[in-house]
XYZ file of C-alpha atoms in Angstrom:
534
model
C 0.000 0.000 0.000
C 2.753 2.552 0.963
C 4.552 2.156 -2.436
C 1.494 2.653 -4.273
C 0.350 6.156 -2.318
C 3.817 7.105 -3.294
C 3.364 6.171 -7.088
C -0.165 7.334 -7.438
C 0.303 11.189 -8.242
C 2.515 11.297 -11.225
C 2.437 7.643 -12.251
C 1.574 7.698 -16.459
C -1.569 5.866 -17.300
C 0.462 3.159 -19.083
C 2.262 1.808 -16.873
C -0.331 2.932 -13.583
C -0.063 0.467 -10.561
C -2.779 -2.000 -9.840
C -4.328 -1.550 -6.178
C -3.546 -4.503 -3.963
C -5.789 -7.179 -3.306
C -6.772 -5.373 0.200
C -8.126 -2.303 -1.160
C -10.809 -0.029 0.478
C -11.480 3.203 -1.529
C -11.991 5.603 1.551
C -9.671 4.710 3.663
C -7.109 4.862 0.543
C -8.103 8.741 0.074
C -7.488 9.135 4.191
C -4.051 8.067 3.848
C -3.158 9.893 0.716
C -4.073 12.819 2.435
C -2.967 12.907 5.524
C -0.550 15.568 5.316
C -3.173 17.552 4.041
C -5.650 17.859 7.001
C -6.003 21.701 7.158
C -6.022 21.880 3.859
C -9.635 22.424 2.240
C -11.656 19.676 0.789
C -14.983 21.010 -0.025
C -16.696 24.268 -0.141
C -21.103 24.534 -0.623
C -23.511 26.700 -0.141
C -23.335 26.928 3.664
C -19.564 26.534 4.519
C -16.859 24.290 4.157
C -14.758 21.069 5.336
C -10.938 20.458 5.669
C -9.430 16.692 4.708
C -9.201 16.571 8.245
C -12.675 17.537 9.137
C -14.131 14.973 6.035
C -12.052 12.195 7.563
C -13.405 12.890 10.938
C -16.800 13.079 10.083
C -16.933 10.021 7.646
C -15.612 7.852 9.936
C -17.818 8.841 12.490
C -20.723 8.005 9.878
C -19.072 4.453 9.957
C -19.576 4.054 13.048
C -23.376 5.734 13.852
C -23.972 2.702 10.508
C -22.676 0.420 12.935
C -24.632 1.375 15.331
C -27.856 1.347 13.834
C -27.236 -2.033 12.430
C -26.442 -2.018 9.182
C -24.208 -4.221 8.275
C -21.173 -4.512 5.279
C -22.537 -5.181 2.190
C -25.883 -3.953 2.642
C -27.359 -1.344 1.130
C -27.980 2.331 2.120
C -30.073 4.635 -0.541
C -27.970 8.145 -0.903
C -31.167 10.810 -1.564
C -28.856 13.630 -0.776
C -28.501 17.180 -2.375
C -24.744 18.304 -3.494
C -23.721 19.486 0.163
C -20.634 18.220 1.699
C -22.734 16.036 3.959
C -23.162 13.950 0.837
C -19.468 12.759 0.645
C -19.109 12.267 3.913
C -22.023 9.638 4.111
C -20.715 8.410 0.816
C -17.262 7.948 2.051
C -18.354 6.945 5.714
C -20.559 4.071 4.028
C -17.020 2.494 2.022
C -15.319 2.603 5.188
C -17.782 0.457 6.992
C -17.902 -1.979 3.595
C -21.811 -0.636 3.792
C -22.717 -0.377 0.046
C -24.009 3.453 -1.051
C -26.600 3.789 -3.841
C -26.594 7.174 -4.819
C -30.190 8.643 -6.222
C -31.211 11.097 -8.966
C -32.497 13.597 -6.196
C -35.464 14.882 -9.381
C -37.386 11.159 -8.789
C -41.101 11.239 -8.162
C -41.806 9.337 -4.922
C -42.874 5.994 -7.198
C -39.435 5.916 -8.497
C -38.019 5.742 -4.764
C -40.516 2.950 -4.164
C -38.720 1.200 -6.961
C -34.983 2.059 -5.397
C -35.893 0.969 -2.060
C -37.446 -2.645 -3.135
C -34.431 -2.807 -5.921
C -31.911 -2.231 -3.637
C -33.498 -3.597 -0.239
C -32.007 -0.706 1.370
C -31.358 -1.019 5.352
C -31.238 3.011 5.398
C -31.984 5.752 3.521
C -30.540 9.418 3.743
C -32.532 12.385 2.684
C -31.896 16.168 2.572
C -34.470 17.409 4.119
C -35.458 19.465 0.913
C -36.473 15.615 -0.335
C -37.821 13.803 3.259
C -41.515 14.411 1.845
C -41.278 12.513 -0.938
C -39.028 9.645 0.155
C -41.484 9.532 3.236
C -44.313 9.168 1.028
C -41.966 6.083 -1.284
C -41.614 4.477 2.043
C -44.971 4.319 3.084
C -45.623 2.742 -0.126
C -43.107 -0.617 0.423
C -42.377 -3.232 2.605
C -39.463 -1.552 3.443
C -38.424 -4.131 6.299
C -37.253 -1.456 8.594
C -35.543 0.449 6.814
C -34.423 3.689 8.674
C -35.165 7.455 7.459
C -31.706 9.645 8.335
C -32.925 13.098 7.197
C -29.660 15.659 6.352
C -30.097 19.279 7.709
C -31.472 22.010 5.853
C -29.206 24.738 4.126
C -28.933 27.334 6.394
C -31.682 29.766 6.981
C -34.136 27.573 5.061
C -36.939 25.685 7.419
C -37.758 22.109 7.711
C -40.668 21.229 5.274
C -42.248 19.389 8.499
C -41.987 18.215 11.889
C -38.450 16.339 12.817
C -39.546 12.328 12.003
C -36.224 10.602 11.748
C -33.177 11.293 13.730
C -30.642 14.136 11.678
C -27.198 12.944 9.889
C -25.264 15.706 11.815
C -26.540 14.424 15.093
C -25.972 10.813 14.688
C -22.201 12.065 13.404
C -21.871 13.611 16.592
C -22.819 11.453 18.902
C -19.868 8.194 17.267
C -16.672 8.052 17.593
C -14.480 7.921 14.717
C -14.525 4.139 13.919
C -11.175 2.660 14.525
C -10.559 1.258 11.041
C -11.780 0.152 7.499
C -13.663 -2.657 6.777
C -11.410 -5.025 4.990
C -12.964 -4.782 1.727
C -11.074 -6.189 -1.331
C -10.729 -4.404 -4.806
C -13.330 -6.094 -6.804
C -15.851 -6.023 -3.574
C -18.955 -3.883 -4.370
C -18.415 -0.399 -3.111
C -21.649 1.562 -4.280
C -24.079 1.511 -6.711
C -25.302 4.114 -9.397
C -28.803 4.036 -10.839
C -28.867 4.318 -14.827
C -30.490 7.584 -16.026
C -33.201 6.261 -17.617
C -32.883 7.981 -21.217
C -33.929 4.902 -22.476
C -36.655 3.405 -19.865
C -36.351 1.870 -16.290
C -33.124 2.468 -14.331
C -30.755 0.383 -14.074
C -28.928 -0.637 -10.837
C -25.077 -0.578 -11.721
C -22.731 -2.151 -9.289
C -19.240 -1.231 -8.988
C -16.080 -1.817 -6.589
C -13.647 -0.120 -5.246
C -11.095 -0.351 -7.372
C -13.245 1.229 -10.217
C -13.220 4.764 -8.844
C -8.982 4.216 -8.457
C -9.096 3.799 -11.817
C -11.073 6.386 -13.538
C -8.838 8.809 -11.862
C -5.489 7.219 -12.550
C -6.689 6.660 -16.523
C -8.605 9.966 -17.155
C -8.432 12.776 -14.383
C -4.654 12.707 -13.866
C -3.303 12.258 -17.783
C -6.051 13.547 -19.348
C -7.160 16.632 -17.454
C -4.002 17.086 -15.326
C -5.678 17.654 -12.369
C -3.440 18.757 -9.498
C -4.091 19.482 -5.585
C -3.835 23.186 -6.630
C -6.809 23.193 -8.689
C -10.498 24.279 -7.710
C -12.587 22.093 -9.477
C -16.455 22.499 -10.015
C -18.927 20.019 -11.481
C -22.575 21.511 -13.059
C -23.684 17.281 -13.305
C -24.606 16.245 -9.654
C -22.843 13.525 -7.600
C -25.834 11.376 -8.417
C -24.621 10.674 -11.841
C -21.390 8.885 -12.602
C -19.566 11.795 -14.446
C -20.199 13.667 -11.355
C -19.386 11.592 -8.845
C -16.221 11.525 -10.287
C -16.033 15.471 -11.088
C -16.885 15.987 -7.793
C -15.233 13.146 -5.408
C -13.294 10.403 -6.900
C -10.690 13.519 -9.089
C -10.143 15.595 -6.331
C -9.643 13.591 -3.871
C -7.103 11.549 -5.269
C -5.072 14.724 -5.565
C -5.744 16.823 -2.247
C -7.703 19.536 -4.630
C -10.453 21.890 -3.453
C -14.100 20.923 -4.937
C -17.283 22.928 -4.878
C -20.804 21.676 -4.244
C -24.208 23.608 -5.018
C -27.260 22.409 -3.902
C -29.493 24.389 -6.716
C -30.269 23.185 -9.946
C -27.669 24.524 -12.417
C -28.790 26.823 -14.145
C -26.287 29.132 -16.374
C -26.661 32.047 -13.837
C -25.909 29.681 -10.773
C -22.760 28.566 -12.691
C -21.908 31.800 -13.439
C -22.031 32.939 -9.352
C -19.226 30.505 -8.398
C -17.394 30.884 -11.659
C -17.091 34.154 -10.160
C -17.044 33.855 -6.721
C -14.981 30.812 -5.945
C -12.806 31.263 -9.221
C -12.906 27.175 -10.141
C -9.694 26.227 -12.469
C -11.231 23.264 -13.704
C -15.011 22.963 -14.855
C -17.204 19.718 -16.148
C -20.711 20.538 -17.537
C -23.179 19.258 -19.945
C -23.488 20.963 -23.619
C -26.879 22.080 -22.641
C -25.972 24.352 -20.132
C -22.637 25.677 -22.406
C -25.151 26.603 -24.608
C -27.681 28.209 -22.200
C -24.254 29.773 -20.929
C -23.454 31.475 -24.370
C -26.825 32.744 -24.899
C -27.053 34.114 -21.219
C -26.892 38.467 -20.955
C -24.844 37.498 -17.864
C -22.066 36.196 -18.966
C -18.728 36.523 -17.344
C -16.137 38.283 -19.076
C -12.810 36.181 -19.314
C -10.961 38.160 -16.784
C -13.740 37.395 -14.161
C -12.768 33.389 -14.138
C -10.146 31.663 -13.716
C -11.032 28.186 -15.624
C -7.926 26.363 -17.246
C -9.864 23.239 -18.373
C -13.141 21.836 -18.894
C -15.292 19.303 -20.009
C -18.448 17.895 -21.241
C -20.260 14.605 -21.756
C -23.873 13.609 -21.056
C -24.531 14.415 -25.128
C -22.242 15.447 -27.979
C -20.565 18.961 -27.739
C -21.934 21.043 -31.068
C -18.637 22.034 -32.307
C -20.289 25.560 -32.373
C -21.000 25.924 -28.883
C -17.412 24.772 -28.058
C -15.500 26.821 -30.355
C -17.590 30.003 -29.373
C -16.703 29.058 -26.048
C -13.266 28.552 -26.545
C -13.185 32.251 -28.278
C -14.819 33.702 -25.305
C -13.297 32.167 -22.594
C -9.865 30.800 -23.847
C -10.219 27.514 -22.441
C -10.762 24.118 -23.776
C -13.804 21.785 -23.333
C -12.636 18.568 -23.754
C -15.421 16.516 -25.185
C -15.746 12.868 -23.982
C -17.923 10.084 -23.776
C -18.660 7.550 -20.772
C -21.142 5.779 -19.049
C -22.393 4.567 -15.823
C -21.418 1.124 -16.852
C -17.526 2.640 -17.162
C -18.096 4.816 -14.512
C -16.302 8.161 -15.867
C -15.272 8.951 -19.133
C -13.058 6.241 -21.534
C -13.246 8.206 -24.929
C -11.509 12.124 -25.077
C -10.019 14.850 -26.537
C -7.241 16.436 -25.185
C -6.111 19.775 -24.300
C -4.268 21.552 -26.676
C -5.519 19.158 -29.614
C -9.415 19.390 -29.458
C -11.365 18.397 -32.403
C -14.646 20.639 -31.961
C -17.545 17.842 -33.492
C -15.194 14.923 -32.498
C -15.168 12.636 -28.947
C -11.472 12.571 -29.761
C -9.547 9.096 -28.814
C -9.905 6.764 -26.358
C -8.504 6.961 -22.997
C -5.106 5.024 -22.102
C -5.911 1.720 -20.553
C -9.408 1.641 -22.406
C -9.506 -0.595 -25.386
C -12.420 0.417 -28.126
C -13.897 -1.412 -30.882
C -16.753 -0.464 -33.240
C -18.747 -3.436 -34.644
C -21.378 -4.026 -37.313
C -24.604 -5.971 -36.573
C -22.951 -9.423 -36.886
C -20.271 -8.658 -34.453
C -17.199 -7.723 -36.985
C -14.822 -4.635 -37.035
C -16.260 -2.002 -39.218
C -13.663 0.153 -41.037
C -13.059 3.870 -40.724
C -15.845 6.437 -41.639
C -18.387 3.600 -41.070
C -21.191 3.630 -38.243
C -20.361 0.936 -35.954
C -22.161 -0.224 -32.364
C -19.240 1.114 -29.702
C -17.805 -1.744 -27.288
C -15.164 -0.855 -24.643
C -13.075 -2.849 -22.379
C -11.755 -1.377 -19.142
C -10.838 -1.957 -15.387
C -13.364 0.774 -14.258
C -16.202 -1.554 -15.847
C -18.856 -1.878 -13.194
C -19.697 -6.038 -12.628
C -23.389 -6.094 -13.385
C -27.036 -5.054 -13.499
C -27.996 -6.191 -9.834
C -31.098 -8.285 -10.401
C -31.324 -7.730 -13.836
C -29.643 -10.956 -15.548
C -30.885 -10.297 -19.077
C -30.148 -6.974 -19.253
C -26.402 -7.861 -17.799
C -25.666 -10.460 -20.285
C -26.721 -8.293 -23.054
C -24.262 -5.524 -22.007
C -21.455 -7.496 -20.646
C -19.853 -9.610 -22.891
C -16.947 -10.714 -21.234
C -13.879 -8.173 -21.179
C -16.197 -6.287 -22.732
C -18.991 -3.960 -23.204
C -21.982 -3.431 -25.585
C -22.539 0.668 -24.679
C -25.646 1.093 -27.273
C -23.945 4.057 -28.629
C -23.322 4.488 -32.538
C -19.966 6.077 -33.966
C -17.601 5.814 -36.478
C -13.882 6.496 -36.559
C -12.535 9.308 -38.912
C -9.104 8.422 -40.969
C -6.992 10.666 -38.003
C -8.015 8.071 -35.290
C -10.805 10.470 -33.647
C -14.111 9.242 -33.107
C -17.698 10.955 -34.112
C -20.795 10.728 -32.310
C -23.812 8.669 -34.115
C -26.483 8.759 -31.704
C -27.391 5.738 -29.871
C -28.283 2.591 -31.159
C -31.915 2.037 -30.307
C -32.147 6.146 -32.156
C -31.076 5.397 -35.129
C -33.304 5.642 -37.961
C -33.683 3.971 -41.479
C -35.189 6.296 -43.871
C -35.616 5.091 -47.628
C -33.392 2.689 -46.628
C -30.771 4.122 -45.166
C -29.702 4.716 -41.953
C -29.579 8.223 -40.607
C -28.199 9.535 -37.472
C -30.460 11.930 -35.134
C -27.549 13.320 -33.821
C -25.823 14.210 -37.002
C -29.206 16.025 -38.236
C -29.499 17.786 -34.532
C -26.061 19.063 -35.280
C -26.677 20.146 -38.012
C -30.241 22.575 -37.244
C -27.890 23.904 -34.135
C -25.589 25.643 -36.627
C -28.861 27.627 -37.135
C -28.948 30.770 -36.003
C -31.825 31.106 -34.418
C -31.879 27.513 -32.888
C -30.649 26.630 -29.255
C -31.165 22.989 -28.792
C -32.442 19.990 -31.632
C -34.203 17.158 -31.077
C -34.674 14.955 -33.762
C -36.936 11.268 -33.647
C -38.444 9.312 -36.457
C -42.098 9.058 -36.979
C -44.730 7.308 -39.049
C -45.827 8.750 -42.699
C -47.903 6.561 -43.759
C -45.712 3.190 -43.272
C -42.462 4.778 -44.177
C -40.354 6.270 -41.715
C -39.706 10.497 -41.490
C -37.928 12.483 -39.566
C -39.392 15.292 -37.123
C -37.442 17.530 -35.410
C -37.674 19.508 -31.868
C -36.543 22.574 -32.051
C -36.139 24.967 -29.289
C -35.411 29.096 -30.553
C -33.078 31.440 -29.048
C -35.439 33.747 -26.936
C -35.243 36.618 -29.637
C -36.730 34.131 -32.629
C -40.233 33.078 -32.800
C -41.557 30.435 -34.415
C -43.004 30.252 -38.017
C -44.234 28.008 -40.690
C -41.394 30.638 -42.818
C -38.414 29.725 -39.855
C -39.896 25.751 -40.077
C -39.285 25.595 -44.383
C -35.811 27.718 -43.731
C -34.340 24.882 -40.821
C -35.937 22.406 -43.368
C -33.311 24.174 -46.324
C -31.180 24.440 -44.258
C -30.339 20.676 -43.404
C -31.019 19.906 -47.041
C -28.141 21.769 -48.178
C -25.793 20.247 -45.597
C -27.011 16.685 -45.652
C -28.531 13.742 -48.354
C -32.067 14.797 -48.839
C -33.160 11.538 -47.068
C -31.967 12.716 -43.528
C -33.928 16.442 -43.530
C -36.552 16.770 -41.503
C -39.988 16.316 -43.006
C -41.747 18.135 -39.872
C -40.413 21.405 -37.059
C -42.418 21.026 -34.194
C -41.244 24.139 -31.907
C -41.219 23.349 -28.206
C -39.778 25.275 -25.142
C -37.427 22.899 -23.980
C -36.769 19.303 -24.739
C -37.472 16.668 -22.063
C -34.090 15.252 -20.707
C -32.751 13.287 -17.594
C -31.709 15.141 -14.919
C -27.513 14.520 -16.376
C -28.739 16.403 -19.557
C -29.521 13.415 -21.667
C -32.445 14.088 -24.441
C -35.268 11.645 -23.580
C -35.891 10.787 -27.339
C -38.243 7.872 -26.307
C -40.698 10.528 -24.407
C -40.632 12.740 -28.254
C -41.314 9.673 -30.092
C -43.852 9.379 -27.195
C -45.613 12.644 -28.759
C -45.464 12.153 -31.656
């Protein structure tokens, strides 16, 4: 263990260090910090926490789990706003070998009904923004006594009802640190992530400790060159696997400063602790960079200090990121990944970006695009994407056909589309249950969307295929920069518009104009919920 906290920082991905057999996440990040205990870990809304002070305090969450009985290797549901109390229940829950299942925090109460009988969670964690509706999912199962732990308030803002469950803080307060990690191994389950439903019912993803070594060994250290002097900030919540890494797993394997926010993020939010905190390294969604660019209120260059960012979630328009670029002077580095790979396994990388491009794959990933009977398709051809990876997460708990559909050995079946240009960079198709065959040929909804958001007057494209008659059309979603409205005139000029950039098979035969598109709560376009519509 010694020898590899002492490799770990500057270690190249190629030749990176396994973890030993003996390997428990949390109590890894204790030790590489140690000599950073006044140092600070995390700044929110309402204050902040040292190394020292996160240690402390998730330990101590090890040992109220302890207390209350639940035992290594069950579950505990994570329904927890980005405050710092949510790491430290994260992290307190590896230490005790208790299993964390962290929960889109936007769910209707029937989707925590499903999470709690999924999961047969032992405890659940709310914010108490979020107690009403988890109260009202638990009331709804045979939860087996399972135990409500509600999370203060933000400061200054009241509790929605009378105290019913006992509060995180006090149950912190009241253990002592526990005295050491459960001995978990490296390919134990650690925690659990919840698909994001773009395509239907979530799925529950299980991954081990050593995953979240690797993604930051393979991507956060080469690829972004994140270092303990950076301040890094993550729009995509901890819920979500691109977060969870943003926000915990990157800079806490470095001693760096992270900041949570609690509030949805909207462009103006963004823009406060762009400003106020002065992040250097920044991971969003292209939704919100384009919502950013189109915002009166954006910050001048001097006002931020950002070195690096990056997006995922969707393709980046090349548009929005080389008008961002221009404005800003900083790269967003465009990547793919997936709660099955737990961060990010395709990239560009700084100094090289290809705007319209997911760049190359990630050291230590292996990538392969296949055709529909399992062989290599050559370059410039649209191929199903399979990866192969030590971050891959070991299953679909409880959901045996779905996990032997996706993993296939080494390997995994993402149910994206792409295809690989002659330079070695990889292009976004759209995924593979989105892809439409129109006068027999297959066309792309992403390739079209990218296309319409060239447009002047369009912000975001949406575009599904729908039934004419027997054949198959396209129809688009458009949503309009605020200062456009729409018009049978603006609907025949998007339509010319694609034709003269595409094969007149792949324009779209119908606008529908729409005030925003419906998406998960990581940014994904729900396409199935448009087809839905239409």
């Amino acid at each position: 263990m010694e020898a590899l906290l002492e490799k770990a920082a500057n270690q190249p991905a190629a030749t990176v260090e396994a973890p030993p057999a003996l390997f428990n996440f949390a109590a890894y990040l204790f030790r590489l910090n140690e000599a950073r205990a006044a140092k600070t870990a995390y700044i929110d809304d309402t204050g902040s926490a040292t190394y020292g002070e996160l240690e402390e305090r998730a330990r101590r969450f090890a040992s109220a789990l302890r207390t209350l009985g639940v035992h290594p290797e069950e579950r505990v549901l994570l329904v927890m706003l980005d405050t710092i109390a949510l790491p430290v229940a994260f992290l307190g829950a590896l230490y005790a070998g208790v299993v964390p299942v962290v929960a889109n925090t936007l769910l209707t109460p029937a989707d925590y009904v499903y999470m709690l009988t999924h999961s047969h969670a032992r405890a659940v964690i709310a914010s108490d923004a979020l107690v009403q509706n988890v109260t009202q999912a638990l009331e709804s199962v045979e939860h087996d006594g399972c135990q409500l732990i509600v999370s203060q308030p933000c400061e200054g803002e009241p509790h929605l009802e009378p105290l019913i469950a006992p509060l995180l803080e006090e149950l912190i307060d009241a253990a002592p640190p526990a005295a050491k990690a459960a001995a978990t191994g490296c390919d134990d389950i650690a925690f659990w992530l919840y698909s994001s439903g773009s395509t239907g019912k979530p799925k529950g993803t299980v991954h081990t400790h050593a995953n979240l070594y690797w993604t930051a060994e393979l991507y956060a250290k080469p690829i972004l060159g994140i270092a303990e002097s950076d301040v890094v900030f993550s729009a995509a919540k901890l819920f979500f696997a691109y977060g969870l890494g943003n926000g915990l797993t990157f800079p806490l394997s470095v001693g760096a400063t992270a900041i949570l926010m609690a509030e949805r993020p909207t462009a103006d939010a963004i823009f406060t602790r762009l400003v106020k905190h002065r992040p250097t390294v920044f991971y969003g969604v292209p939704t919100l960079y384009a919502n950013m660019l189109v915002s009166p209120n954006l910050p001048a260059r001097a006002d931020v200090a950002m070195r690096i960012c990056t997006s995922a979630g969707e393709a980046l328009p090349r548009e929005i990121g080389e008008r961002f670029t221009a404005h800003f002077g900083c790269e967003i580095l465009d990547g793919i990944g997936s709660t099955e790979m737990l961060h990010i396994f395709l990239s560009n990388r700084a100094g090289a970006v290809e705007y319209g491009t997911t760049g190359r794959p990630v050291p230590g990933y292996e990538v392969e695009l296949r055709d529909d009977a399992g062989h290599a398709v050559a370059d410039g051809e649209v191929g199903d994407l399979y990866i192969k990876g030590p971050s891959a997460a070991v299953m679909y708990w409880n959901n045996r056909e779905k996990t032997r559909a996706t993993f296939l050995g080494e390997w995994i079946r993402s149910g994206d589309k792409y295809c690989r240009l002659a330079n070695g960079c990889y292009v976004y198709a759209g995924r593979s249950d989105d892809m439409l065959k129109v006068s027999g040929q297959y066309v792309s909804p992403v390739e079209v969307e990218m296309v319409l958001v060239q447009h002047g007057a369009v912000l975001e494209a949406a575009v599904v295929g729908v039934d004419h008659g027997g054949l198959v059309k396209t129809r688009a979603f458009v949503v309009l920069k605020r200062e456009f409205a729409a018009s049978e005139i603006l609907a025949d000029e998007l339509k010319a518009f694609v034709k003269d950039r595409l094969a007149p098979h792949k324009y779209p035969r119908d606008i529908v104009f729409v005030d925003d598109l419906p998406k998960t709560a990581t940014g994904k376009i729900q396409r199935f919920k448009l087809r839905e519509q239409s």
